[in-house]
Short mmCIF file of C-alpha atoms in Angstrom, two decimals:
data_model
loop_
_atom_site.label_atom_id
_atom_site.label_comp_id
_atom_site.label_asym_id
_atom_site.label_seq_id
_atom_site.Cartn_x
_atom_site.Cartn_y
_atom_site.Cartn_z
CA MET A 180 -20.01 -66.84 62.96
CA SER A 181 -19.84 -63.36 62.36
CA ARG A 182 -16.21 -63.31 61.85
CA ALA A 183 -16.42 -65.90 59.16
CA ALA A 184 -19.28 -64.15 57.55
CA VAL A 185 -17.35 -60.81 57.30
CA PHE A 186 -14.44 -62.57 55.91
CA ALA A 187 -16.65 -64.22 53.28
CA VAL A 188 -17.76 -60.75 52.15
CA PHE A 189 -14.24 -59.51 51.78
CA LEU A 190 -13.51 -62.81 49.63
CA PHE A 191 -16.67 -62.22 47.66
CA ASN A 192 -15.60 -58.73 46.80
CA GLY A 193 -12.23 -59.62 45.62
CA ALA A 194 -13.26 -62.74 43.72
CA LEU A 195 -16.21 -60.99 41.80
CA PHE A 196 -13.76 -57.98 41.15
CA LEU A 197 -11.01 -60.14 39.67
CA SER A 198 -13.41 -62.43 37.90
CA TRP A 199 -14.24 -59.62 35.44
CA ALA A 200 -10.91 -57.82 35.59
CA ALA A 201 -8.99 -60.91 34.54
CA ARG A 202 -11.28 -61.17 31.33
CA MET A 203 -10.62 -57.60 30.34
CA PRO A 204 -9.13 -58.62 26.92
CA ALA A 205 -12.34 -60.43 26.07
CA LEU A 206 -14.37 -57.50 27.29
CA ALA A 207 -12.23 -55.16 25.15
CA ALA A 208 -12.70 -57.31 22.17
CA GLN A 209 -16.38 -57.46 22.70
CA VAL A 210 -16.87 -53.70 22.80
CA GLY A 211 -14.25 -53.04 20.18
CA ALA A 212 -12.05 -50.85 22.50
CA THR A 213 -8.74 -49.48 21.63
CA GLU A 214 -6.20 -49.00 24.46
CA GLY A 215 -7.24 -45.38 24.77
CA THR A 216 -11.00 -46.08 24.87
CA LEU A 217 -10.52 -49.04 27.21
CA GLY A 218 -8.59 -46.77 29.66
CA LEU A 219 -11.44 -44.21 29.55
CA ALA A 220 -13.97 -46.95 30.17
CA LEU A 221 -12.04 -48.26 33.15
CA LEU A 222 -12.22 -44.67 34.78
CA GLY A 223 -15.88 -45.38 35.19
CA ALA A 224 -15.15 -47.86 37.95
CA SER A 225 -12.69 -45.44 39.75
CA ILE A 226 -15.20 -42.55 39.46
CA GLY A 227 -17.87 -44.77 40.78
CA LEU A 228 -15.93 -45.60 43.67
CA ALA A 229 -14.86 -42.09 44.64
CA LEU A 230 -18.16 -40.50 44.23
CA THR A 231 -20.23 -43.10 46.06
CA ALA A 232 -17.96 -43.62 49.19
CA PRO A 233 -18.92 -40.61 51.19
CA PHE A 234 -22.73 -41.35 50.54
CA ALA A 235 -22.09 -45.09 51.59
CA ALA A 236 -20.78 -43.85 54.77
CA LYS A 237 -23.74 -41.81 55.58
CA ALA A 238 -26.04 -44.56 54.65
CA CYS A 239 -24.16 -47.01 56.79
CA ALA A 240 -24.38 -44.71 59.59
CA THR A 241 -28.12 -44.58 59.40
CA LEU A 242 -29.04 -48.06 58.25
CA GLY A 243 -26.09 -50.22 59.48
CA ALA A 244 -23.54 -52.33 57.89
CA ARG A 245 -25.60 -55.40 57.04
CA LYS A 246 -28.11 -53.43 54.94
CA LEU A 247 -25.34 -51.86 53.07
CA VAL A 248 -23.56 -55.12 52.33
CA ILE A 249 -26.96 -56.71 51.18
CA ALA A 250 -27.46 -53.70 48.78
CA GLY A 251 -23.74 -53.96 47.52
CA VAL A 252 -24.04 -57.71 46.96
CA ALA A 253 -27.49 -57.47 45.15
CA VAL A 254 -26.28 -55.00 42.65
CA THR A 255 -22.90 -56.60 42.12
CA VAL A 256 -24.21 -60.13 41.27
CA VAL A 257 -26.51 -58.34 38.55
CA ALA A 258 -23.97 -55.94 37.30
CA VAL A 259 -21.09 -58.31 36.83
CA PRO A 260 -23.04 -60.63 34.23
CA ALA A 261 -24.39 -57.32 32.79
CA LEU A 262 -20.95 -56.70 31.50
CA THR A 263 -21.68 -59.15 28.82
CA LEU A 264 -24.42 -56.88 27.43
CA ALA A 265 -21.91 -53.99 26.75
CA ALA A 266 -21.66 -53.25 22.96
CA THR A 267 -19.49 -50.17 23.01
CA PRO A 268 -16.79 -48.62 25.29
CA LEU A 269 -19.35 -46.15 26.50
CA HIS A 270 -21.74 -49.04 27.55
CA LEU A 271 -18.87 -50.73 29.30
CA GLY A 272 -17.90 -47.61 31.12
CA LEU A 273 -21.29 -47.14 32.37
CA ILE A 274 -21.62 -50.54 33.80
CA LEU A 275 -18.11 -50.29 35.39
CA PHE A 276 -19.29 -46.93 37.01
CA VAL A 277 -22.17 -48.95 38.68
CA LEU A 278 -19.67 -51.77 39.62
CA GLY A 279 -17.43 -48.94 41.08
CA SER A 280 -20.42 -47.68 43.13
CA CYS A 281 -21.16 -51.27 44.26
CA GLY A 282 -17.58 -51.74 45.25
CA ALA A 283 -17.51 -48.46 47.36
CA THR A 284 -20.73 -49.57 49.06
CA LEU A 285 -19.45 -53.03 49.83
CA ASP A 286 -16.10 -51.51 51.10
CA VAL A 287 -17.60 -49.31 53.63
CA GLY A 288 -20.06 -51.87 54.71
CA MET A 289 -17.64 -54.63 55.03
CA ASN A 290 -15.07 -52.61 56.78
CA VAL A 291 -17.68 -51.21 59.27
CA ALA A 292 -18.87 -54.70 59.93
CA ALA A 293 -15.09 -55.94 60.33
CA VAL A 294 -14.54 -53.19 62.83
CA ALA A 295 -17.54 -54.22 64.85
CA VAL A 296 -16.22 -57.82 64.90
CA THR A 297 -12.76 -56.66 66.08
CA ARG A 298 -14.35 -54.64 68.78
CA ALA A 299 -16.49 -57.51 70.02
CA LEU A 300 -13.64 -60.00 70.08
CA ASP A 301 -11.06 -57.26 71.09
CA ARG A 302 -8.48 -58.76 68.55
CA PRO A 303 -6.66 -56.96 65.83
CA LEU A 304 -8.12 -58.90 62.92
CA MET A 305 -8.48 -56.23 60.29
CA PRO A 306 -5.37 -57.61 58.35
CA GLN A 307 -6.98 -60.97 58.29
CA PHE A 308 -10.21 -59.74 56.89
CA HIS A 309 -8.49 -57.91 54.14
CA ALA A 310 -6.51 -61.06 53.40
CA GLY A 311 -10.02 -62.32 52.34
CA PHE A 312 -10.01 -59.83 49.74
CA SER A 313 -6.68 -60.81 48.35
CA ILE A 314 -7.38 -64.42 48.53
CA GLY A 315 -10.74 -63.69 46.76
CA GLY A 316 -8.83 -61.79 44.09
CA LEU A 317 -6.56 -64.86 43.56
CA LEU A 318 -9.51 -67.26 43.26
CA GLY A 319 -11.28 -65.01 40.95
CA SER A 320 -8.30 -64.54 38.53
CA LEU A 321 -7.63 -68.42 38.67
CA GLY A 322 -11.18 -69.02 37.97
CA ALA A 323 -11.07 -66.55 34.97
CA ALA A 324 -8.00 -68.35 33.64
CA ALA A 325 -9.66 -71.78 34.02
CA ALA A 326 -12.88 -70.61 32.27
CA ALA A 327 -10.90 -69.08 29.47
CA SER A 328 -8.86 -72.23 29.10
CA ALA A 329 -11.99 -74.25 29.06
CA GLY A 330 -13.43 -72.17 26.28
CA TRP A 331 -16.13 -70.79 28.33
CA GLY A 332 -17.54 -67.40 26.96
CA LEU A 333 -17.91 -64.28 29.05
CA GLU A 334 -21.54 -64.88 29.68
CA ARG A 335 -21.30 -68.43 31.03
CA HIS A 336 -18.21 -67.47 33.11
CA LEU A 337 -19.56 -64.34 34.85
CA LEU A 338 -23.12 -65.72 35.29
CA THR A 339 -21.46 -68.75 37.04
CA ALA A 340 -19.23 -66.51 39.26
CA ALA A 341 -22.11 -64.30 40.14
CA ALA A 342 -24.39 -67.21 41.04
CA ILE A 343 -21.84 -68.85 43.37
CA GLY A 344 -21.22 -65.52 45.08
CA ALA A 345 -24.96 -64.81 45.40
CA VAL A 346 -25.65 -68.27 46.96
CA THR A 347 -22.76 -68.01 49.35
CA MET A 348 -23.68 -64.51 50.60
CA ALA A 349 -27.45 -65.56 50.89
CA LEU A 350 -26.38 -68.37 53.29
CA LEU A 351 -24.00 -66.02 55.44
CA ILE A 352 -25.59 -62.51 55.22
CA LYS A 353 -27.73 -62.93 58.42
CA HIS A 354 -24.42 -63.34 60.37
CA ILE A 355 -23.08 -59.86 59.25
CA PRO A 356 -23.09 -57.49 62.24
CA GLY A 357 -25.94 -54.96 61.87
CA ALA A 358 -23.61 -52.28 63.16
CA THR A 359 -25.42 -49.03 64.02
CA GLY A 360 -27.39 -45.93 63.41
CA GLU A 361 -26.59 -42.49 64.98
CA THR A 362 -29.06 -42.66 67.88
CA ALA A 363 -26.38 -42.69 70.56
CA GLU A 364 -24.41 -39.60 69.36
CA THR A 365 -23.14 -36.93 71.66
CA ALA A 366 -21.89 -33.48 70.94
CA GLU A 367 -18.34 -34.99 71.02
CA ASP A 368 -19.49 -37.61 68.60
CA ARG A 369 -20.75 -35.09 66.04
CA ARG A 370 -17.41 -33.36 65.47
CA PRO A 371 -17.05 -32.68 61.72
CA VAL A 372 -14.71 -35.40 60.31
CA LEU A 373 -13.37 -32.85 57.81
CA ARG A 374 -11.91 -30.83 60.74
CA ARG A 375 -10.01 -33.61 62.30
CA PRO A 376 -6.29 -33.69 61.24
CA VAL A 377 -5.86 -37.40 62.25
CA LEU A 378 -8.42 -38.51 59.83
CA TRP A 379 -6.80 -36.61 56.92
CA LEU A 380 -3.32 -38.08 57.88
CA LEU A 381 -4.78 -41.62 57.98
CA ALA A 382 -6.28 -40.84 54.65
CA GLY A 383 -3.00 -39.63 53.38
CA ILE A 384 -1.49 -43.03 54.29
CA THR A 385 -4.12 -44.81 52.27
CA LEU A 386 -3.90 -42.42 49.41
CA PHE A 387 -0.08 -43.00 49.03
CA SER A 388 -0.60 -46.88 49.37
CA ALA A 389 -3.47 -46.75 46.68
CA ILE A 390 -1.13 -44.82 44.28
CA ALA A 391 1.51 -47.61 44.86
CA GLU A 392 -0.94 -50.38 44.52
CA GLY A 393 -2.44 -49.05 41.43
CA ALA A 394 1.02 -48.47 39.85
CA THR A 395 1.88 -52.14 40.70
CA SER A 396 -1.17 -53.63 39.24
CA ASP A 397 -1.19 -51.53 35.99
CA TRP A 398 2.46 -51.16 35.20
CA SER A 399 4.42 -54.03 36.80
CA ALA A 400 4.00 -56.32 33.83
CA LEU A 401 4.76 -53.63 31.32
CA PHE A 402 7.92 -52.63 33.35
CA PHE A 403 9.24 -56.36 33.24
CA VAL A 404 8.46 -56.59 29.55
CA GLN A 405 9.94 -53.21 28.57
CA GLU A 406 12.66 -52.78 31.08
CA ARG A 407 13.75 -56.31 31.79
CA GLN A 408 13.05 -57.88 28.43
CA VAL A 409 10.98 -60.83 29.81
CA SER A 410 8.05 -62.40 28.05
CA GLU A 411 4.43 -61.15 28.86
CA ALA A 412 3.67 -64.27 30.86
CA ALA A 413 6.76 -63.75 32.95
CA GLY A 414 5.98 -60.08 33.34
CA ALA A 415 2.52 -61.09 34.66
CA ALA A 416 4.15 -63.12 37.47
CA ALA A 417 5.41 -59.94 39.12
CA TYR A 418 1.92 -58.92 40.22
CA ALA A 419 1.11 -62.47 41.18
CA GLY A 420 4.09 -62.39 43.52
CA PHE A 421 2.97 -59.06 44.94
CA SER A 422 -0.62 -60.26 45.66
CA ILE A 423 0.58 -63.61 47.17
CA ALA A 424 3.10 -61.81 49.44
CA MET A 425 0.16 -59.42 50.41
CA ALA A 426 -2.19 -62.26 51.37
CA ILE A 427 0.32 -64.06 53.33
CA ALA A 428 1.37 -60.95 55.26
CA ARG A 429 -2.20 -60.09 56.18
CA LEU A 430 -2.99 -63.58 57.31
CA GLY A 431 -0.09 -63.19 59.74
CA GLY A 432 -1.26 -59.67 60.64
CA GLU A 433 -2.87 -60.27 64.04
CA PRO A 434 0.46 -61.29 65.90
CA ALA A 435 2.43 -58.62 64.10
CA GLN A 436 0.07 -55.79 64.96
CA ARG A 437 -0.06 -57.12 68.71
CA ARG A 438 3.74 -57.06 68.82
CA LEU A 439 4.48 -53.85 67.11
CA GLY A 440 1.34 -51.83 67.50
CA PRO A 441 -0.48 -50.22 64.52
CA TYR A 442 1.62 -47.14 64.00
CA ARG A 443 5.14 -49.05 64.12
CA LEU A 444 3.58 -51.80 61.75
CA LEU A 445 2.55 -49.13 59.23
CA ALA A 446 5.91 -47.41 59.30
CA GLY A 447 7.83 -50.47 59.11
CA GLY A 448 5.85 -51.79 56.14
CA ALA A 449 6.27 -48.55 54.39
CA ILE A 450 9.95 -48.96 54.68
CA VAL A 451 9.95 -52.56 53.45
CA ALA A 452 7.69 -51.52 50.46
CA ALA A 453 9.74 -48.43 49.44
CA THR A 454 12.97 -50.48 49.72
CA GLY A 455 11.46 -53.22 47.65
CA LEU A 456 10.36 -51.07 44.70
CA ALA A 457 13.62 -49.17 44.75
CA LEU A 458 15.37 -52.49 44.52
CA ALA A 459 13.21 -53.63 41.61
CA VAL A 460 13.97 -50.32 39.48
CA ALA A 461 17.58 -49.91 40.48
CA VAL A 462 18.91 -53.47 39.99
CA PRO A 463 18.55 -54.58 36.28
CA VAL A 464 18.10 -58.18 36.99
CA PRO A 465 14.66 -59.76 36.74
CA ALA A 466 15.15 -61.78 39.86
CA ALA A 467 15.73 -58.63 41.91
CA GLY A 468 12.60 -57.11 40.40
CA TYR A 469 10.43 -60.03 41.37
CA ALA A 470 11.79 -59.92 44.95
CA GLY A 471 11.21 -56.28 44.89
CA PHE A 472 7.64 -56.43 44.00
CA ALA A 473 6.95 -59.11 46.50
CA LEU A 474 8.49 -56.85 49.17
CA VAL A 475 6.08 -54.23 48.06
CA GLY A 476 3.11 -56.46 48.57
CA LEU A 477 4.55 -57.47 51.89
CA GLY A 478 5.02 -53.82 53.06
CA LEU A 479 1.82 -52.48 51.85
CA ALA A 480 -0.28 -55.37 53.24
CA PHE A 481 -1.23 -53.45 56.36
CA CYS A 482 -1.95 -50.04 55.18
CA PHE A 483 -5.58 -50.41 54.41
CA PRO A 484 -6.56 -52.81 57.14
CA VAL A 485 -4.78 -50.99 60.00
CA VAL A 486 -5.80 -47.61 58.93
CA MET A 487 -9.44 -48.81 58.68
CA ASP A 488 -9.01 -49.98 62.17
CA LEU A 489 -7.58 -46.77 63.25
CA ALA A 490 -10.24 -44.70 61.57
CA GLY A 491 -12.94 -46.85 63.15
CA ASP A 492 -11.24 -46.25 66.49
CA ALA A 493 -11.21 -42.57 66.00
CA GLY A 494 -14.91 -42.59 65.49
CA LYS A 495 -15.89 -44.93 68.19
CA ARG A 496 -18.68 -43.63 70.45
CA ALA A 497 -19.24 -44.12 74.11
CA ASP A 498 -21.61 -47.06 73.55
CA GLY A 499 -18.86 -48.97 71.47
CA THR A 500 -20.56 -48.24 68.03
CA GLY A 501 -19.50 -45.59 65.53
CA GLY A 502 -16.80 -45.06 62.98
CA GLU A 503 -18.88 -45.05 59.67
CA ARG A 504 -18.17 -41.46 58.81
CA GLU A 505 -14.52 -41.69 59.56
CA ILE A 506 -14.00 -44.87 57.41
CA GLY A 507 -16.01 -43.29 54.68
CA LEU A 508 -13.61 -40.26 54.54
CA VAL A 509 -10.56 -42.36 54.59
CA THR A 510 -12.04 -44.67 51.82
CA THR A 511 -12.91 -41.75 49.65
CA VAL A 512 -9.55 -40.28 49.76
CA ALA A 513 -7.89 -43.61 49.24
CA TYR A 514 -10.12 -44.07 45.94
CA THR A 515 -8.61 -40.82 44.60
CA GLY A 516 -5.37 -42.65 44.66
CA PHE A 517 -6.46 -45.43 42.42
CA LEU A 518 -8.03 -42.80 40.14
CA VAL A 519 -4.96 -40.55 39.78
CA GLY A 520 -2.16 -42.97 40.53
CA PRO A 521 -1.91 -44.97 37.14
CA PRO A 522 -2.24 -41.83 34.84
CA LEU A 523 0.43 -40.12 37.14
CA VAL A 524 2.82 -43.06 36.71
CA GLY A 525 2.10 -42.98 32.94
CA GLY A 526 2.72 -39.42 32.52
CA ILE A 527 5.99 -39.48 34.30
CA ALA A 528 7.00 -42.74 32.20
CA HIS A 529 6.04 -40.78 28.93
CA ALA A 530 8.57 -38.00 29.84
CA THR A 531 11.28 -40.42 31.17
CA ASP A 532 10.86 -44.17 31.44
CA LEU A 533 9.11 -46.68 33.59
CA SER A 534 12.20 -47.05 35.94
CA VAL A 535 12.07 -43.36 36.79
CA SER A 536 8.44 -43.33 37.20
CA LEU A 537 8.29 -46.33 39.48
CA GLY A 538 11.25 -44.74 41.40
CA CYS A 539 9.01 -41.80 42.09
CA VAL A 540 6.29 -44.20 43.31
CA ALA A 541 9.01 -45.54 45.81
CA VAL A 542 9.35 -42.04 47.18
CA ILE A 543 5.68 -41.71 47.57
CA ILE A 544 5.58 -44.93 49.60
CA ALA A 545 8.45 -43.51 51.73
CA LEU A 546 6.17 -40.59 52.52
CA ILE A 547 3.92 -42.93 54.53
CA VAL A 548 6.57 -43.14 57.29
CA PRO A 549 6.39 -39.53 58.38
CA THR A 550 2.60 -39.47 57.73
CA VAL A 551 2.22 -42.33 60.17
CA PHE A 552 3.96 -40.58 62.93
CA ALA A 553 2.10 -37.21 62.34
CA ALA A 554 -1.18 -39.31 62.55
CA ARG A 555 0.00 -40.79 65.74
CA ALA A 556 0.75 -37.40 67.22
CA ALA A 557 -2.60 -35.98 65.94
CA ARG A 558 -4.46 -38.82 67.65
CA THR A 559 -2.56 -38.36 70.82
CA ARG A 560 -3.55 -34.64 70.82
CA GLU A 561 -7.15 -35.57 70.43
CA LEU A 562 -7.14 -38.08 73.26
CA ASN A 563 -4.96 -36.17 75.62
CA PRO A 564 -5.13 -32.39 74.80
CA ARG A 565 -2.90 -31.78 77.84
CA GLY A 566 -0.36 -34.53 77.06
CA ALA A 567 -1.42 -37.10 79.63
CA GLY A 568 -0.57 -40.04 77.48
CA SER A 569 -0.35 -41.55 74.04
CA PRO A 570 -2.19 -44.16 71.77
CA ARG A 571 -0.44 -47.39 71.18
CA PRO A 572 2.95 -47.06 69.37
#
């Protein structure tokens, strides 16, 4: 039951996030935001994510994953409907900051809980848990489209989505693993996370992946409209293909990780994603673009779940608990990618064009490959300072 409950938290997080994000045109009209002021308001969510993650990790280490998830869920189901109260872009940005903070709290709590389940079952289930977020996002966006088509206003839609999420979580929350405090730490367990190269390298993988995911979500539709001269509806299909490919890949992640091992899976996925994005920008045919962005979703599908698994393993204590601080560090660095990635892509596009800009993102994805093998080497040195063995390939 714990496995199903943790999966439900991932699904809840994705569904609530996309429920409001998919209604952004209505929110922008509600607060009278221009493109520029809306962009500044959206930064509130990213800043909330980045600032809260390290504190969430400390809280999780002390209070446990279940309490962190409860806190994140409780505030989220209040903050999502509160978006309908925003009257100015500033109000919107402040509420999004709170939602970003909730997102960080939920992310850390649910990933620590997921690591606890994978340890208990001794199965590489992290990709499947993260598939829950992808599926939730699809459900949230479809629900938003249905609500808009039915003529539902923002208040009715977001209140309904929050109520469904709250009831579901109330029924399942007791099955979330409590995960632990720091009572069993030894001197080895208290190694400063900031001084461990393996964690910075793992964080680098998620940073590169976050930049690519942010670029895809924010710029793929515009790329197709401007560079491939398709309609707005056809342009939006690119991100849908990316999301569906990512969800399908994550659902099949357990056998893939068992067969290839975490490091080979990460490196191979990065090669697929970089190749896909290069195909999309180099071949001036819409069909190649759609196939390319689907390959990006397929290749990046494993970056976050597998790295969270590896970070949790790097923080595992002798009693089988731990990993909260390590997951917190990796999560914090990843969120900076979501924060700086879209403006970086936009700046390069302003100086050149979107094809060149997204081509640069393909290069960034390719950097995951050497970073993966550097992380593997760093972990080997930690486990076997004298070279007595190596982690899984």
